[in-house]
Each structure stands twice: as structure tokens, then as C-alpha cells.
mmCIF file of C-alpha atoms in Angstrom:
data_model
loop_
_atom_site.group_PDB
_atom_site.id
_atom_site.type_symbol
_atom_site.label_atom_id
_atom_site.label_comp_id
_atom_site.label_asym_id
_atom_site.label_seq_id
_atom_site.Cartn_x
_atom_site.Cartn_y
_atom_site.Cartn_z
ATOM 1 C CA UNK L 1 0.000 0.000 0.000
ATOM 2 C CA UNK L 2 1.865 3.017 -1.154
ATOM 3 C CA UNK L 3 1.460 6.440 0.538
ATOM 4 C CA UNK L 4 3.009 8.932 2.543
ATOM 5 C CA UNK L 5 2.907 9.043 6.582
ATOM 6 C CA UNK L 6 3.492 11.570 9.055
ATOM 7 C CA UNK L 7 3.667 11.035 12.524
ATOM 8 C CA UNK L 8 2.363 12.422 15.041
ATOM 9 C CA UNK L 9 -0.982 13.486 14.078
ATOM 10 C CA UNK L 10 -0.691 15.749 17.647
ATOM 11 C CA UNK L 11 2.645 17.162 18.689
ATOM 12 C CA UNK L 12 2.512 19.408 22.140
ATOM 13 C CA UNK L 13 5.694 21.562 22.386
ATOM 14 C CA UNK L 14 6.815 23.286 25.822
ATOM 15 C CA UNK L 15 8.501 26.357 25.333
ATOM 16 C CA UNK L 16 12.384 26.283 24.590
ATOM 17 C CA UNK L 17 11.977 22.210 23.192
ATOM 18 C CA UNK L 18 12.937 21.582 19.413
ATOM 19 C CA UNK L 19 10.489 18.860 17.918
ATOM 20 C CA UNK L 20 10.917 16.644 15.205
ATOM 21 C CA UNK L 21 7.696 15.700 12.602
ATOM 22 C CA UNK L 22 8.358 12.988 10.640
ATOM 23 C CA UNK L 23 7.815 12.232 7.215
ATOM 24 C CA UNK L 24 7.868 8.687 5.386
ATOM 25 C CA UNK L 25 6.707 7.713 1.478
ATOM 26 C CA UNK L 26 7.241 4.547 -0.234
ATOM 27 C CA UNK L 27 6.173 5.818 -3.508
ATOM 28 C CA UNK L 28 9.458 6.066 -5.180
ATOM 29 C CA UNK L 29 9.297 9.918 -5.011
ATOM 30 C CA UNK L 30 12.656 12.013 -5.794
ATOM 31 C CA UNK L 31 11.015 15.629 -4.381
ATOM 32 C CA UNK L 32 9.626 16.122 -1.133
ATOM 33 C CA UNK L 33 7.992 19.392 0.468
ATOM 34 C CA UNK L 34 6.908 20.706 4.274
ATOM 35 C CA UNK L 35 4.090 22.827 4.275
ATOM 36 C CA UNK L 36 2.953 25.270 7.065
ATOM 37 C CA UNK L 37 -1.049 26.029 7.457
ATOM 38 C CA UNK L 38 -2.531 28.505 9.471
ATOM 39 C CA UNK L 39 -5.799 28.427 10.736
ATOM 40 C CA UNK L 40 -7.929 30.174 7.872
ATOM 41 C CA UNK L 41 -5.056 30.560 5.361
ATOM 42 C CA UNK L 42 -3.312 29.073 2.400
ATOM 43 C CA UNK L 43 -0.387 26.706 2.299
ATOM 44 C CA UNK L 44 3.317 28.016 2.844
ATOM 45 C CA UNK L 45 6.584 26.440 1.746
ATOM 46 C CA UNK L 46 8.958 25.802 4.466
ATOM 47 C CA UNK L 47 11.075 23.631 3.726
ATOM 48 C CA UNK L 48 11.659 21.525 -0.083
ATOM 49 C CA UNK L 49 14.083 18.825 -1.736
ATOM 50 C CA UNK L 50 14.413 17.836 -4.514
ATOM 51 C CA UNK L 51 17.158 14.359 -4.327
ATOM 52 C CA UNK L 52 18.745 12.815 -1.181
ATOM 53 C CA UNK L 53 20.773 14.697 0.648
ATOM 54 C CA UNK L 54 19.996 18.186 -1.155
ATOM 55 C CA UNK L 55 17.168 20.857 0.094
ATOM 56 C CA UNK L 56 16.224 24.421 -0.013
ATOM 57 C CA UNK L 57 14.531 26.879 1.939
ATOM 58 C CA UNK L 58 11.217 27.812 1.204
ATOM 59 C CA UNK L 59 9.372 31.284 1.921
ATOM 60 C CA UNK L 60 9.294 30.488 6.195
ATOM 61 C CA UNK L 61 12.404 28.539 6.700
ATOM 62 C CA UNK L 62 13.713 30.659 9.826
ATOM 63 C CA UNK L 63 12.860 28.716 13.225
ATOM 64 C CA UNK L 64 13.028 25.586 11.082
ATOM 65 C CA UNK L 65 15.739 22.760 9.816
ATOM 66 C CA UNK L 66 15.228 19.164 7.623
ATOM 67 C CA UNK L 67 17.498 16.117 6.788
ATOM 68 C CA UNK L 68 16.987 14.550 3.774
ATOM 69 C CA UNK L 69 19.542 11.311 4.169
ATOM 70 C CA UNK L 70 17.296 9.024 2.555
ATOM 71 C CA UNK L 71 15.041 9.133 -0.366
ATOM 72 C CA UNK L 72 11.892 7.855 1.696
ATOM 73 C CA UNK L 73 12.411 10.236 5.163
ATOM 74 C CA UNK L 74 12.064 13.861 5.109
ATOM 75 C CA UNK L 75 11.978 14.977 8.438
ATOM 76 C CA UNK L 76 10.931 18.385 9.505
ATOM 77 C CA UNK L 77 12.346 19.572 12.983
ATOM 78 C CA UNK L 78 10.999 23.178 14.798
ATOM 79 C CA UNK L 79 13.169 24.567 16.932
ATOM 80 C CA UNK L 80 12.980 26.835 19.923
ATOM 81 C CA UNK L 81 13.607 29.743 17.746
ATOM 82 C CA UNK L 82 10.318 29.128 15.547
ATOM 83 C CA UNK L 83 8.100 31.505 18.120
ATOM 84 C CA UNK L 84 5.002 31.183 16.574
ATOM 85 C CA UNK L 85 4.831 27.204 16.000
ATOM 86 C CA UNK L 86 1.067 26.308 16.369
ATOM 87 C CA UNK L 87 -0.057 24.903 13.062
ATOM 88 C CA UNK L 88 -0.741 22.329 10.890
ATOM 89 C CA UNK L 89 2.010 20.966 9.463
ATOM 90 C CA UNK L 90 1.740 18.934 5.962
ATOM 91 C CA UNK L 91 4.321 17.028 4.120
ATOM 92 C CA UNK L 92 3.845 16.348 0.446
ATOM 93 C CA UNK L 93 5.793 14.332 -2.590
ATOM 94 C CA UNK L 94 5.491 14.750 -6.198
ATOM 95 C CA UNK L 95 5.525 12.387 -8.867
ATOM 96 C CA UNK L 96 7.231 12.337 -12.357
ATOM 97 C CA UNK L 97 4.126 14.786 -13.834
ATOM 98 C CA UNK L 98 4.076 17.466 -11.437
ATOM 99 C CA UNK L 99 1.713 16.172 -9.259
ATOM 100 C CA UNK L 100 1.861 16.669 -5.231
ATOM 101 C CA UNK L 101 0.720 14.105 -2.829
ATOM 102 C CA UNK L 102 -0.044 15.037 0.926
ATOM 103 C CA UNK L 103 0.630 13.001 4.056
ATOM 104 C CA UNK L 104 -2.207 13.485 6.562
ATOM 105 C CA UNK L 105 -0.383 16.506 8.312
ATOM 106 C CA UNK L 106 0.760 16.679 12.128
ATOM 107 C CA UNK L 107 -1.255 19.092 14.139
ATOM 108 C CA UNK L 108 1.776 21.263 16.356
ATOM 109 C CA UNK L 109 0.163 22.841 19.651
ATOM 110 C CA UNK L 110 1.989 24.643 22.441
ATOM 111 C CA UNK L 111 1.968 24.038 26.074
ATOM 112 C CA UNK R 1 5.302 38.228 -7.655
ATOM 113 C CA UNK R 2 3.668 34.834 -8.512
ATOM 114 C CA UNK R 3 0.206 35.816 -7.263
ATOM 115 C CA UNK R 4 -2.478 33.661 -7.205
ATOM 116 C CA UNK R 5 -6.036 35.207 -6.525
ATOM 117 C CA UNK R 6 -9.005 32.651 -5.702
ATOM 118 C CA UNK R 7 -12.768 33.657 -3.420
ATOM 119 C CA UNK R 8 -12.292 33.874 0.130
ATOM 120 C CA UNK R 9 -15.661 31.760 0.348
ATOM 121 C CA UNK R 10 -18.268 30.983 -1.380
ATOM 122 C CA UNK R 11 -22.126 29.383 -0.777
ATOM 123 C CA UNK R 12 -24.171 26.987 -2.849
ATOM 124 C CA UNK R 13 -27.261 24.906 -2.963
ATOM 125 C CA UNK R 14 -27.267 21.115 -2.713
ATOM 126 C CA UNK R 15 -27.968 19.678 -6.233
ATOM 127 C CA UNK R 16 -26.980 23.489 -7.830
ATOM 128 C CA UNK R 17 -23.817 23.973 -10.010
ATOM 129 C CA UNK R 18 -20.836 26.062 -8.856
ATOM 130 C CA UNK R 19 -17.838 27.771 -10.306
ATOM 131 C CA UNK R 20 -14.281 28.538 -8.140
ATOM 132 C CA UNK R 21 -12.366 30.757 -10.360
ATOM 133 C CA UNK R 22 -8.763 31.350 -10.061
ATOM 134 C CA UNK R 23 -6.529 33.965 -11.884
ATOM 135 C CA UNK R 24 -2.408 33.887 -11.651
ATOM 136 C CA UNK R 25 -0.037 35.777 -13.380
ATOM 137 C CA UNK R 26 0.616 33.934 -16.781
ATOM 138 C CA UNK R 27 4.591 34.930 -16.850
ATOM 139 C CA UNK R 28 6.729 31.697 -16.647
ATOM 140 C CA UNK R 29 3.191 29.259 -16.267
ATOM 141 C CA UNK R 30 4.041 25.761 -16.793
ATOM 142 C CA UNK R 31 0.478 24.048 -15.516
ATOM 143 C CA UNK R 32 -2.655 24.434 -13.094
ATOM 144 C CA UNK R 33 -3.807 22.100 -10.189
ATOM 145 C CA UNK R 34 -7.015 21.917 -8.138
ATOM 146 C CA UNK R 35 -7.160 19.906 -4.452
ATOM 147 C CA UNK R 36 -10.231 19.530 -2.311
ATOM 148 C CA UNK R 37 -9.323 19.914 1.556
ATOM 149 C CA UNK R 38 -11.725 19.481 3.948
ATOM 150 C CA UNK R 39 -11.309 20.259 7.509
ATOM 151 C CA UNK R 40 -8.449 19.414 9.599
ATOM 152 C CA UNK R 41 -7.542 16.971 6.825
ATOM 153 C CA UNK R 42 -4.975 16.946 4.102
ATOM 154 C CA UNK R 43 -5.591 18.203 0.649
ATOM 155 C CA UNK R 44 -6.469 15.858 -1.847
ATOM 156 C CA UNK R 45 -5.711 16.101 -6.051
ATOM 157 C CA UNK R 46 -8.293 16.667 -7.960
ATOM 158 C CA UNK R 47 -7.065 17.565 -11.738
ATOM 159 C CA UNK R 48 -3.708 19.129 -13.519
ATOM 160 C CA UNK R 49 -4.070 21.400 -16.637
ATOM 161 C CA UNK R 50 -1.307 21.783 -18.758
ATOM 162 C CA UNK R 51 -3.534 22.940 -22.216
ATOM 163 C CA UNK R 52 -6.742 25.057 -22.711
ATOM 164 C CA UNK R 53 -9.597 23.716 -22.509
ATOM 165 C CA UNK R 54 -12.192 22.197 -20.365
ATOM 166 C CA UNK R 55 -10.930 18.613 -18.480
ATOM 167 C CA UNK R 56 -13.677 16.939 -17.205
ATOM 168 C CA UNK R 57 -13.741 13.637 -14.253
ATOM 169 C CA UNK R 58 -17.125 12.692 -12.980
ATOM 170 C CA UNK R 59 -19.156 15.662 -11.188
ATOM 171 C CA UNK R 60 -16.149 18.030 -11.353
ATOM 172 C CA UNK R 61 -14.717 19.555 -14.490
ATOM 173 C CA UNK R 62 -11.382 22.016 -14.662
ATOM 174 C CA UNK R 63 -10.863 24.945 -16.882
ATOM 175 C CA UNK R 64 -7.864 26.779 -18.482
ATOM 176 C CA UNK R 65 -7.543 29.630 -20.544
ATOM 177 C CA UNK R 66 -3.058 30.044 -20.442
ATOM 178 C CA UNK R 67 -3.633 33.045 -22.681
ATOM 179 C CA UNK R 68 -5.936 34.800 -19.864
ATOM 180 C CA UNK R 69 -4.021 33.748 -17.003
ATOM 181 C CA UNK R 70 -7.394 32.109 -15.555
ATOM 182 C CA UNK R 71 -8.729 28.735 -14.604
ATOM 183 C CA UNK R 72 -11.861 27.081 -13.229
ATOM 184 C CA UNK R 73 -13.425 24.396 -10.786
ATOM 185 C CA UNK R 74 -16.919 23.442 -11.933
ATOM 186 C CA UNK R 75 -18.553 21.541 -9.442
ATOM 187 C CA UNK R 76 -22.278 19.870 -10.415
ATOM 188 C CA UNK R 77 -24.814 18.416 -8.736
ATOM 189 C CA UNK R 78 -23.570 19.806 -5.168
ATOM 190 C CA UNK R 79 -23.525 17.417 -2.504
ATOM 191 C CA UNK R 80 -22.820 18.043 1.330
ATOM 192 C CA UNK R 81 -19.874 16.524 1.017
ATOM 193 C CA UNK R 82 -18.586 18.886 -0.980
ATOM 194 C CA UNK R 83 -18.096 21.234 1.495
ATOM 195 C CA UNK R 84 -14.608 21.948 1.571
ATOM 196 C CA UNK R 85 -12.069 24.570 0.658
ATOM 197 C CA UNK R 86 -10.778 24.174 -2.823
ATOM 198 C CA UNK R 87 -7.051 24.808 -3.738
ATOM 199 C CA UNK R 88 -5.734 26.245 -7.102
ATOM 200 C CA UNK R 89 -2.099 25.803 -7.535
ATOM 201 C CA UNK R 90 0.365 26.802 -10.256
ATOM 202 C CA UNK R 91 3.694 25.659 -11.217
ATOM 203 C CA UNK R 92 5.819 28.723 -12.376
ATOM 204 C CA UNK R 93 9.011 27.178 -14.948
ATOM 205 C CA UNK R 94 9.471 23.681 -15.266
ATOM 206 C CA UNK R 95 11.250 20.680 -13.491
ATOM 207 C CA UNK R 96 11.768 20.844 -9.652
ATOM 208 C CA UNK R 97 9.938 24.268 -8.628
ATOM 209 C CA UNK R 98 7.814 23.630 -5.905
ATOM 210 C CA UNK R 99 3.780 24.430 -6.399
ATOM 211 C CA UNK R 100 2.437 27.914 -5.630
ATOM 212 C CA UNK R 101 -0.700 27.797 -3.943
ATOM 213 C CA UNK R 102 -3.490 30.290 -3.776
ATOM 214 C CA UNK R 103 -5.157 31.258 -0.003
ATOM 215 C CA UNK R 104 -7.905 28.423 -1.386
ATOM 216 C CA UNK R 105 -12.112 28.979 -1.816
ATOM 217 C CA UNK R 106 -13.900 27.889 1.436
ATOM 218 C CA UNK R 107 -17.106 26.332 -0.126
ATOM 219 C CA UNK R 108 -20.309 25.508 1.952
ATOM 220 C CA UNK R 109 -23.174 23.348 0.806
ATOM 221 C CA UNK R 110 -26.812 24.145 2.254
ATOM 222 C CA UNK R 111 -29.865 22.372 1.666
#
């Protein structure tokens, strides 16, 4: 059964604690993205890669960091200097004609 | 900028016919896609148009005019289910640029 996972689907974050969200996809997929969504609002880039062990910032990388060390994992970690963390976070892959799959997104919350 | 404009909201009758336009600027435009997301879930693909035209799948039919910079969602015979915010994203270039998504169309169903 091919897909991508994220895990958790609730994340609680104390203040000063980095957190990782993972990402996993078995669907063969060279480019992976991390999306950030506010309540109420679109979908921002944070994070994107393109092949193992390559990735570039996206429009709200500051307070955030990702590994890319293998071609299924693409784990997104939010540090203590990411202020304003509380969102839903969504990780996506595309296929060979454009197209962008989402995992079912990890909900980030702040003690 | 790579703006993409799209209805805040919009409101429809069960069983009616609606249309979710979206404009973008057309410089650089390599293709069009539409997701459905409903609440607190992950968006989900719903067509990709690379050519004028109307692409149709079922109740829901996508438009593209490249020329004008413009695309549609038609949705037909509404159900409830179809309440849900709709996402129109372009791909600017070609290759390995990520998506660019609009702020999405939050669409409610009434009886």
C-alpha cells in the first residue's frame, strides 16, 4: 500500500523544546515538500528537496531545519527559535508529472 | 510576484452547479492544479491542466484559458460533502519548482 505518513498526528511543544515531525513515502518519489497552514489561510513552503541529501529553503524557513539522508524520510524539525509554531504541518511528494501528494499533516500545539 | 487570486468563500445549494475561479499571473506558467481539503484533513488532487480547454472527471470539471491567465473548478450536482475549501495551484518554470498555492475557496453546501 503506497502512501506517505506523518507522525504524530498531535505534537505538544513546551517552550524552549525543538520537535521533530516525521515524514515517510514509499512511492518512489525524488522531491519532497513541508508545508505550514494557518488556521484560515493558504499553504506556505517551508522547507523543499528535490534528491537525497539536497534541500532548499522555502518562503518560512527561519525557526526551522530538515534532513533529507534518505530518499523515503524527510523529516521536519521546529526549533525553539520558531516563536510562533502552532499549526498544521503537511508534508507532500510529487511524482514524475508534477503532481503533489499530501501526508495526513501533524497538528503542532503549544503548552 | 507569482500571485495567485481565488474567493475567500463561497455558498451553494445542494444539487446546484458552482464555479471557483482562479486567476495567476501567466509569466513563466508551466500548468494548473485543483485539491479539495476538507477540515483538519490533508488536501487531496483533484485535476492538472497543462492545455486550454475544459478537463472533465465525474461531477467536477477544470478549466484553463493560459492566454488569460485564468482557470476554473466546476462543481455539479452539489452534494454536502462537498463542502470543503478548494485549492488552485500553479507551477511557475518547469522541473523541480515547488507548487504555488493560492489562499484556497472555502465552499459551503446548504440544503
Amino acid at each position: 500500500d503506497g502512501g506517505i505518513t506523518q507522525s504524530p498526528k498531535y505534537l505538544f511543544r513546551k517552550e524552549g523544546q525543538n520537535v521533530t515531525l516525521s515524514c515517510e513515502q514509499n512511492l518512489n518519489h525524488d522531491a519532497m515538500y513541508w508545508y505550514r497552514q494557518d488556521p484560515g489561510q493558504g499553504l506556505r513552503l517551508i522547507y523543499y528537496s528535490q534528491i537525497v541529501n539536497d534541500f532548499q529553503k522555502g518562503d518560512i524557513a527561519e525557526g526551522y531545519s530538515v534532513s533529507r539522508e534518505k530518499k523515503e524520510s524527510f523529516p521536519l524539525t521546529v526549533t525553539s527559535a520558531q516563536k510562533n509554531p502552532t499549526a498544521f504541518y503537511l508534508c507532500a511528494s510529487r511524482d514524475s508529472q508534477e503532481t503533489q501528494y499530501f501526508g495526513p499533516g501533524t497538528r503542532l500545539l503549544v503548552l | 510576484g507569482q500571485n495567485i487570486d481565488q474567493p475567500t468563500e463561497m455558498t451553494a445549494t445542494e444539487g446546484a452547479i458552482v464555479q471557483i475561479n482562479c486567476t495567476y499571473q501567466t509569466s513563466g506558467f508551466n500548468g494548473l492544479f485543483w485539491y479539495q481539503q476538507h477540515a483538519g484533513e490533508a488536501p487531496t488532487f483533484l485535476s492538472y491542466n497543462v492545455l486550454d480547454g475544459l478537463e472533465e472527471k465525474g461531477r467536477f470539471s477544470s478549466f484553463l484559458s493560459r492566454s488569460k491567465g485564468y482557470s476554473y473548478l466546476l462543481l455539479k450536482e452539489l452534494q454536502m460533502k462537498d463542502s470543503a475549501s478548494y485549492l488552485c495551484a500553479v507551477i511557475f518554470r518547469s522541473g523541480n519548482t515547488p507548487l504555488v498555492f493560492g489562499k484556497g475557496t472555502r465552499l459551503s453546501v446548504i440544503a
